[in-house]
Coordinates of C-alpha atoms and ligand atoms in Angstrom, one line a residue:
M16 CA 127.2 104.1 71.9
E17 CA 128.9 104.2 75.3
K18 CA 130.9 101.2 76.5
L19 CA 132.5 100.0 79.7
A20 CA 136.1 98.8 79.7
I21 CA 137.0 96.5 82.6
R22 CA 140.5 95.2 83.3
G23 CA 140.3 91.9 85.2
G24 CA 142.4 90.7 88.1
A25 CA 141.8 93.1 91.1
R26 CA 140.5 91.5 94.3
L27 CA 137.8 94.0 95.2
D28 CA 137.7 95.4 98.7
G29 CA 135.6 98.4 99.8
E30 CA 132.4 99.9 101.3
I31 CA 129.5 101.3 99.2
R32 CA 126.1 102.8 99.9
I33 CA 123.2 101.1 98.2
S34 CA 120.8 103.4 96.3
G35 CA 117.0 103.4 96.4
A36 CA 115.3 100.5 94.6
K37 CA 114.4 101.1 91.0
N38 CA 111.6 98.7 91.1
A39 CA 110.0 100.4 94.1
T40 CA 110.6 103.9 92.8
L41 CA 108.8 103.3 89.5
P42 CA 105.4 102.1 91.0
I43 CA 105.6 104.7 93.7
L44 CA 106.0 107.6 91.2
A45 CA 103.0 106.1 89.3
A46 CA 101.0 105.9 92.5
A47 CA 101.6 109.7 92.9
L48 CA 98.9 110.1 90.2
L49 CA 96.3 109.0 92.8
T50 CA 96.7 111.8 95.2
D51 CA 94.5 114.9 95.6
G52 CA 97.5 116.7 97.2
R53 CA 101.2 116.5 96.5
V54 CA 103.7 113.8 97.4
T55 CA 107.4 113.7 98.2
V56 CA 109.5 110.6 97.4
G57 CA 113.0 110.4 98.9
N58 CA 116.0 108.1 98.3
V59 CA 115.2 108.1 94.6
P60 CA 118.1 106.6 92.6
H61 CA 119.5 108.6 89.6
L62 CA 118.6 106.1 86.9
N63 CA 117.4 106.4 83.3
D64 CA 114.3 104.5 84.1
V65 CA 113.4 107.1 86.8
T66 CA 114.1 110.0 84.4
T67 CA 111.9 108.2 81.8
T68 CA 109.0 107.9 84.4
I69 CA 109.4 111.6 85.4
A70 CA 109.3 112.5 81.7
L71 CA 106.1 110.4 81.3
L72 CA 104.4 112.2 84.2
G73 CA 105.6 115.5 82.9
R74 CA 104.1 115.1 79.5
M75 CA 100.7 114.3 81.2
G76 CA 101.0 117.8 82.7
V77 CA 102.0 116.5 86.1
E78 CA 104.4 118.9 88.0
V79 CA 107.5 117.0 89.1
T80 CA 110.3 118.8 91.0
M81 CA 113.7 117.3 91.9
H82 CA 115.1 118.5 95.3
D83 CA 118.7 118.2 96.5
G84 CA 119.4 115.2 94.3
W85 CA 117.4 112.4 95.7
K86 CA 114.0 113.9 96.6
V87 CA 111.2 114.1 94.0
E88 CA 108.0 116.1 94.6
V89 CA 105.0 115.3 92.5
N90 CA 101.9 117.5 92.2
P91 CA 99.4 115.8 89.8
T92 CA 96.7 118.4 90.2
S93 CA 97.8 120.0 86.9
L94 CA 97.4 116.7 84.9
N95 CA 95.8 117.4 81.5
E96 CA 96.0 114.1 79.6
C97 CA 95.9 110.4 80.4
Y98 CA 98.2 109.2 77.6
A99 CA 101.4 107.1 77.6
P100 CA 102.7 107.1 74.1
Y101 CA 104.5 104.2 72.4
E102 CA 107.8 106.1 72.0
L103 CA 108.1 106.3 75.8
V104 CA 106.6 103.0 76.7
K105 CA 108.8 101.0 74.3
T106 CA 111.9 102.3 76.1
M107 CA 110.5 101.2 79.5
R108 CA 107.7 98.6 79.9
A109 CA 107.2 99.6 83.5
S110 CA 105.3 102.6 82.1
I111 CA 102.3 100.2 82.2
L112 CA 102.2 101.2 85.9
V113 CA 100.4 104.4 85.1
L114 CA 97.4 102.5 83.7
G115 CA 95.8 101.5 87.0
P116 CA 96.2 104.9 88.7
L117 CA 94.9 106.8 85.7
V118 CA 91.7 104.7 85.3
A119 CA 91.1 104.7 89.1
K120 CA 91.6 108.5 89.6
Y121 CA 90.7 110.0 86.2
G122 CA 88.3 107.4 84.8
R123 CA 90.3 107.0 81.6
A124 CA 93.7 106.0 80.2
E125 CA 95.4 105.4 76.9
V126 CA 98.6 103.5 77.3
S127 CA 100.7 101.9 74.6
L128 CA 101.2 98.1 74.9
P129 CA 104.8 97.7 76.1
G130 CA 105.8 95.2 73.4
G131 CA 108.1 92.4 74.1
C132 CA 111.7 92.8 75.2
A133 CA 114.9 90.9 75.2
I134 CA 113.9 88.6 78.1
G135 CA 110.6 87.5 76.7
A136 CA 107.1 88.4 75.5
R137 CA 106.1 89.8 78.8
P138 CA 102.4 90.3 78.2
V139 CA 100.1 92.5 80.3
D140 CA 97.0 90.3 79.9
L141 CA 96.7 90.0 83.7
H142 CA 96.8 93.7 84.2
V143 CA 94.0 94.1 81.7
A144 CA 91.9 91.2 83.0
G145 CA 92.1 92.6 86.5
L146 CA 91.0 96.1 85.5
R147 CA 88.1 94.6 83.6
A148 CA 87.1 92.6 86.7
L149 CA 87.2 96.0 88.6
G150 CA 84.6 97.3 86.2
A151 CA 86.7 99.1 83.6
E152 CA 85.9 98.9 79.9
V153 CA 89.1 98.1 78.3
E154 CA 89.8 97.7 74.6
I155 CA 93.1 97.0 72.9
S156 CA 93.5 98.3 69.4
D157 CA 96.4 99.5 67.2
G158 CA 98.9 98.8 69.9
Y159 CA 97.2 100.8 72.6
I160 CA 95.2 99.9 75.7
R161 CA 92.2 102.2 76.1
A162 CA 90.4 102.0 79.4
R163 CA 87.4 103.8 80.8
A164 CA 85.5 103.6 84.1
K165 CA 83.0 105.9 85.9
R166 CA 84.2 104.5 89.2
L167 CA 85.9 101.1 89.7
R168 CA 84.2 98.6 91.9
G169 CA 86.0 96.2 94.2
A170 CA 86.2 92.6 93.1
R171 CA 87.9 89.3 93.9
L172 CA 90.9 88.9 91.6
F173 CA 93.0 85.8 91.1
L174 CA 96.3 86.3 89.2
D175 CA 97.0 83.1 87.1
T176 CA 100.7 83.9 87.2
V177 CA 102.5 85.8 89.9
T178 CA 103.2 89.2 88.4
V179 CA 104.9 92.0 90.2
T180 CA 103.7 95.0 88.2
G181 CA 100.4 93.3 87.7
T182 CA 99.9 93.1 91.5
E183 CA 101.1 96.7 91.8
N184 CA 98.8 98.1 89.1
L185 CA 95.7 96.4 90.5
M186 CA 96.5 97.3 94.1
M187 CA 96.8 101.0 93.0
A188 CA 93.6 100.8 91.0
A189 CA 91.7 99.1 93.9
S190 CA 92.8 101.8 96.4
L191 CA 90.2 104.2 94.9
A192 CA 87.6 101.6 93.9
E193 CA 84.2 101.3 95.6
G194 CA 84.2 98.5 98.1
E195 CA 86.6 95.7 98.9
T196 CA 89.1 94.1 96.5
V197 CA 91.0 90.8 97.2
I198 CA 94.0 90.0 95.1
E199 CA 94.8 86.2 95.3
N200 CA 98.2 84.8 94.3
A201 CA 99.6 88.3 94.6
A202 CA 103.3 89.0 94.2
R203 CA 105.2 89.1 97.6
E204 CA 108.2 91.2 96.5
P205 CA 109.6 93.8 98.9
E206 CA 108.8 96.4 96.3
V207 CA 105.1 95.6 96.5
V208 CA 105.3 96.1 100.3
D209 CA 107.1 99.4 99.8
L210 CA 104.4 100.6 97.4
A211 CA 101.6 99.5 99.8
E212 CA 103.3 101.5 102.6
F213 CA 103.4 104.6 100.4
L214 CA 99.7 104.1 99.5
Q215 CA 98.8 103.7 103.2
R216 CA 100.5 106.9 104.0
M217 CA 98.3 108.5 101.3
G218 CA 95.3 107.1 103.2
A219 CA 94.7 103.8 101.3
K220 CA 93.4 100.9 103.3
I221 CA 95.5 97.9 102.4
S222 CA 96.3 94.7 104.4
G223 CA 98.3 91.6 103.5
A224 CA 101.0 93.2 101.3
G225 CA 104.0 90.9 101.3
S226 CA 101.7 87.8 101.4
D227 CA 100.0 86.2 98.4
R228 CA 96.6 87.6 99.5
I229 CA 96.2 91.4 99.6
V230 CA 92.9 93.0 100.7
I231 CA 92.1 96.6 99.7
Q232 CA 89.2 98.6 101.1
G233 CA 88.6 101.3 98.5
V234 CA 88.4 105.0 99.7
D235 CA 87.0 108.1 98.0
S236 CA 90.3 110.0 97.8
L237 CA 94.0 109.9 98.7
G238 CA 96.0 112.7 100.2
S239 CA 99.5 114.0 100.4
A240 CA 102.4 111.9 101.8
S241 CA 106.1 111.6 101.9
H242 CA 108.1 108.3 101.7
D243 CA 111.7 107.2 101.3
V244 CA 112.2 104.4 98.8
Q245 CA 113.6 101.1 100.2
P246 CA 117.2 100.1 99.3
D247 CA 117.7 98.2 96.0
R248 CA 118.1 94.5 96.8
I249 CA 119.2 93.7 93.3
E250 CA 121.9 96.4 93.2
A251 CA 123.1 95.0 96.6
G252 CA 123.1 91.4 95.3
T253 CA 125.1 92.5 92.3
F254 CA 127.9 94.1 94.4
L255 CA 128.0 91.2 96.8
V256 CA 128.7 89.0 93.7
A257 CA 131.4 91.5 92.6
A258 CA 133.3 90.9 95.8
A259 CA 132.7 87.1 95.8
I260 CA 133.7 86.6 92.2
T261 CA 137.1 88.4 92.8
G262 CA 137.8 86.6 96.1
G263 CA 137.4 89.9 97.8
R264 CA 135.4 91.7 100.5
V265 CA 132.6 94.3 100.5
R266 CA 130.6 96.1 103.2
L267 CA 127.2 97.4 102.0
R268 CA 125.5 100.3 103.8
A269 CA 121.9 101.4 103.7
V270 CA 120.6 98.0 102.8
Q271 CA 117.9 95.6 104.1
P272 CA 119.4 92.1 104.5
A273 CA 116.0 90.5 105.1
D274 CA 115.2 91.2 101.4
L275 CA 118.2 89.2 100.2
E276 CA 117.7 86.0 102.3
S277 CA 117.9 83.5 99.3
A278 CA 120.9 85.3 97.7
L279 CA 122.8 85.5 101.0
L280 CA 122.3 81.7 101.6
K281 CA 123.6 81.0 98.1
L282 CA 126.7 83.2 98.7
G283 CA 127.3 81.3 101.9
E284 CA 127.1 78.0 100.0
A285 CA 129.6 79.4 97.5
G286 CA 132.0 79.7 100.4
A287 CA 131.7 83.4 101.3
R288 CA 131.7 84.5 105.0
V289 CA 128.5 86.7 105.3
S290 CA 127.6 88.9 108.3
T291 CA 124.6 91.3 108.5
G292 CA 123.2 94.0 110.7
D293 CA 119.9 95.9 110.6
D294 CA 121.1 98.1 107.7
W295 CA 124.4 96.6 106.5
I296 CA 125.8 93.4 104.9
E297 CA 129.5 92.3 104.9
L298 CA 130.8 89.6 102.6
D299 CA 134.4 88.3 102.7
M300 CA 135.6 85.6 100.3
E301 CA 139.0 85.6 102.0
G302 CA 140.8 85.1 98.7
R303 CA 139.0 81.7 98.0
R304 CA 137.7 80.6 94.6
P305 CA 133.9 80.3 94.9
L306 CA 132.2 76.9 94.9
A307 CA 129.5 76.2 92.2
V308 CA 125.9 76.8 93.5
D309 CA 122.7 75.5 91.9
I310 CA 120.1 78.2 91.3
S311 CA 116.4 78.0 90.5
T312 CA 114.7 81.3 90.1
A313 CA 111.2 81.9 91.4
P314 CA 108.9 84.7 92.6
Y315 CA 109.8 86.2 96.0
P316 CA 110.8 84.8 98.5
G317 CA 112.4 82.4 96.0
F318 CA 115.8 83.2 94.3
P319 CA 115.3 86.4 92.3
T320 CA 115.4 86.1 88.5
D321 CA 117.1 89.6 88.5
L322 CA 120.2 88.0 90.1
Q323 CA 120.4 85.0 87.8
A324 CA 122.9 86.5 85.3
Q325 CA 125.1 87.7 88.1
F326 CA 125.3 84.3 89.8
M327 CA 125.9 82.7 86.4
A328 CA 129.0 84.9 86.1
L329 CA 130.0 83.6 89.6
N330 CA 129.5 80.0 88.5
T331 CA 131.5 80.4 85.3
I332 CA 134.7 80.6 87.4
A333 CA 133.6 78.5 90.4
E334 CA 134.9 75.1 91.4
G335 CA 132.4 72.4 90.2
V336 CA 129.3 72.2 88.0
A337 CA 126.2 74.3 88.6
T338 CA 122.6 73.8 87.4
M339 CA 120.7 77.1 86.9
S340 CA 117.0 77.1 86.1
E341 CA 115.3 80.3 84.9
N342 CA 111.6 79.7 85.7
V343 CA 110.2 83.3 85.6
F344 CA 111.0 84.4 82.1
E345 CA 111.2 82.3 78.9
N346 CA 114.3 83.8 77.4
R347 CA 116.6 85.2 80.1
F348 CA 119.8 83.5 79.0
M349 CA 120.9 86.2 76.5
H350 CA 124.1 86.6 78.5
V351 CA 125.1 83.0 77.9
P352 CA 126.6 83.4 74.3
E353 CA 128.5 86.5 75.5
L354 CA 129.9 84.6 78.5
Q355 CA 130.9 81.7 76.2
R356 CA 132.9 84.1 74.1
M357 CA 134.9 84.8 77.3
G358 CA 135.6 81.1 77.7
A359 CA 132.8 80.1 80.0
R360 CA 131.6 76.5 79.7
I361 CA 127.8 76.6 79.7
R362 CA 125.4 74.1 78.1
L363 CA 121.7 75.2 77.6
E364 CA 118.9 72.7 78.0
G365 CA 115.7 74.7 77.6
H366 CA 115.1 76.7 80.8
T367 CA 118.2 75.2 82.4
A368 CA 121.9 76.2 82.0
V369 CA 124.6 73.7 83.2
V370 CA 127.7 75.7 84.0
T371 CA 131.1 74.0 84.5
G372 CA 133.5 76.3 86.3
V373 CA 136.8 77.2 84.6
S374 CA 139.8 78.6 86.4
Q375 CA 140.1 81.7 84.2
L376 CA 137.9 83.7 81.8
R377 CA 139.5 85.6 78.9
S378 CA 138.5 89.1 78.1
A379 CA 136.5 89.7 74.9
P380 CA 134.3 92.4 73.3
V381 CA 130.8 91.5 74.5
M382 CA 127.4 93.1 74.1
A383 CA 124.8 93.9 76.8
T384 CA 121.2 92.8 75.9
D385 CA 119.2 93.5 79.0
L386 CA 119.7 95.2 82.3
R387 CA 120.8 92.3 84.4
A388 CA 122.6 90.4 81.7
S389 CA 124.9 93.5 81.3
A390 CA 125.6 93.4 85.0
G391 CA 126.6 89.8 84.7
L392 CA 129.0 90.6 81.9
V393 CA 130.6 93.4 83.9
L394 CA 131.1 91.0 86.8
A395 CA 132.7 88.4 84.4
G396 CA 135.0 91.2 83.2
L397 CA 136.2 91.8 86.7
V398 CA 137.9 88.4 86.7
A399 CA 138.7 87.9 83.0
Q400 CA 142.3 88.1 81.9
G401 CA 142.9 91.4 80.0
E402 CA 140.5 94.1 79.2
T403 CA 136.8 93.3 78.5
V404 CA 134.7 95.9 76.7
V405 CA 131.0 95.7 77.3
D406 CA 129.0 97.5 74.6
R407 CA 125.4 98.9 74.7
I408 CA 125.7 99.8 78.3
Y409 CA 122.6 102.1 78.2
H410 CA 121.0 98.9 79.5
I411 CA 123.1 99.2 82.6
D412 CA 122.4 102.8 83.2
R413 CA 118.7 102.0 83.3
G414 CA 119.1 100.1 86.6
Y415 CA 122.5 100.9 88.2
E416 CA 123.4 104.4 89.5
C417 CA 127.1 105.1 88.6
I418 CA 128.1 101.5 88.5
E419 CA 131.6 102.2 87.5
E420 CA 132.1 104.7 90.3
K421 CA 130.9 102.2 92.9
L422 CA 133.1 99.4 91.5
Q423 CA 136.1 101.8 91.3
Q424 CA 135.5 102.5 95.0
M425 CA 135.9 98.8 95.5
G426 CA 139.2 98.9 93.6
A427 CA 138.1 97.7 90.2
S428 CA 139.8 98.9 87.1
I429 CA 136.8 100.0 85.1
R430 CA 136.2 103.1 82.9
R431 CA 133.5 104.4 80.6
L432 CA 134.4 104.8 76.9
A433 CA 132.4 107.4 75.0
Ligands
EPZ89 C1 109.1 93.0 87.5 O1 108.8 92.9 86.1 C2 110.4 93.7 87.5 N1 110.3 95.1 87.0 C3 111.5 92.9 86.8 O2 112.7 93.6 86.9 C4 111.6 91.5 87.4 O3 112.5 90.8 86.6 C5 110.2 90.9 87.4 O4 109.2 91.7 88.0 C6 110.2 89.5 88.1 O5 110.6 89.7 89.4 C7 109.7 96.0 87.7 O6 109.3 95.8 88.9 C8 109.6 97.4 87.1 P1 106.2 90.0 86.0 P2 107.3 92.5 85.6 O7 104.9 90.6 85.6 O8 106.3 93.0 86.6 C9 104.3 86.9 83.1 C10 114.7 94.6 86.2 O9 115.7 94.0 85.8 N2 103.1 87.8 83.0 O10 106.3 89.7 87.5 O11 107.1 93.0 84.2 C11 105.5 87.4 82.5 O12 105.6 87.1 81.1 C12 113.3 94.1 85.7 O13 114.6 95.5 87.0 C13 102.0 87.4 82.2 O14 102.0 86.3 81.7 O15 107.4 90.9 85.6 C14 106.6 86.7 83.2 O16 106.9 85.5 82.6 C15 113.5 93.1 84.6 N3 101.0 88.3 82.1 C16 106.0 86.5 84.6 O17 104.6 86.7 84.5 C17 101.0 89.5 82.7 O18 99.9 90.2 82.6 C18 106.6 87.4 85.7 O19 106.4 88.7 85.1 C19 102.1 89.9 83.5 C20 103.2 89.0 83.6

C-alpha cells in the first residue's frame, strides 16, 4: 500500500492552481445520463473517484472520452444497462448519484446500497423516499435498490435532513418528471449550484439552487451541453491551512473565494492575513503561530465538515484551547487517535473535541481512515518534528489531485513511498 512521508519544519511559501471540484464533478457526470445528445465536462480533476465514476458509466455502455487531460465527453445514447454493482458502489458511495438520472431517463435502475463508511452510517433513505414521492416504485432487497417508473411525476418534497447528494439526486430526477417539483430544506452547497447550472445548460428548468427551496419544472427531454466544473473549495481550504499551520504563505489561483467564506473568516481569527480577488486567495501567516479557533460544522453556508480534520490539525499546534463540534456526521473524529499519537492534546466529548494547542508535534507512523482525515494527518506532518509516514493514502488520492506535487511546489518535504 502506498504511503506519504513528510518531513516537518519547512515554512511553506508558494502559488498553486486549484483543481476542479470532486463533489461537483461526480453529480455532473451522473447528470450526463439524462441527455439525448452528448455533453462535454471541462476542468475535471484527475482523481480516483472520477475514474471510478467513468468506469461505472462505461460498464453501463455509456461512451466516455477523455480529451487533453481535463475534458470529458459523455455520450449515453449507447447505454445498455441500468445497473451499479456493489463492487463499484462500495468503493465510492457517491455512485448513488446515478439512481435519480437512471429512473428519470430510462424508467429503471438497480443500484447497490452504498453501505456505511468510516465517517458514519450515511443512509440513503431520503434519496429513496424522494423518488417514491416522485412516483417511482422502489424496493430494497439483498443490498440493492431496485426502482421503476413509467414517468416520474412532480411532487413537493421535504428533506428531513439537509443532504447534498440527496438534493442532487432528486433535482436530477425531477428535471425529467412531469410537472413541478419543489424541494424544501434543500442543500445549498456550491456544488449543488454547479450541477443546477449544468442541468439548465442541458435545458432543465430549475430555480432556487443555492437556497433551501429549489423549484424544478419537468421537461420532456434534455439536450447536449458543455460546462466547466467549479474550483474545489475543499482542496483550496486544505492548502490554505497548509500555509497557516507552517506560518507560511500561499497564493491560490483558479478559486472562488465566495465559496470559502466561513473558512476564510476562521483563518483570519487564527491570525492569518487573508486577501482575495475574483479568482484568487492569498494567505500570509507572517511566521506567526496560529491562534486556536472554535469550529462547529454545519451544512453550507456553515463551516464545512470536509475541513474539520484540517482545522483540527491547525488547532493541535495553535496557541490556546479550541472547541470543535462535528454536527454533520456521527463519527468523523477518526483522525483524533492518530493526531494524539503525534503528541496532540485532544479530549473527545461525544460530538465535540476539545483541542489544547502544543508547541510541537512529534512525527509518528499514522494511518489514514477517510479522505479528509488523511489530509489532516498530512498537514500535521508538515509541522511535526522528524518524518511522519501516513499509510493507506489511497484515501487521499480519491479527493486530492497530486497532493504531494502541489505541496512540494509550496516547499514541503514530502514524498510518496511505494
Ligand atoms: C456529500 O456527501 C459530500 N460528498 C461529502 O464529501 C460531504 O462531507 C457531505 O456531502 C456533507 O457536506 C459528495 O458530494 C460526493 P449528506 P453526502 O447526504 O451527500 C444524513 C468528501 O470528503 N443523511 O449531505 O453523502 C447523513 O447520514 C465527502 O468529499 C441521511 O440521514 O452527505 C449525514 O449525517 C465526504 N439520509 C447527513 O445527512 C440520507 O438519505 C449529511 O449527509 C442522506 C443523508
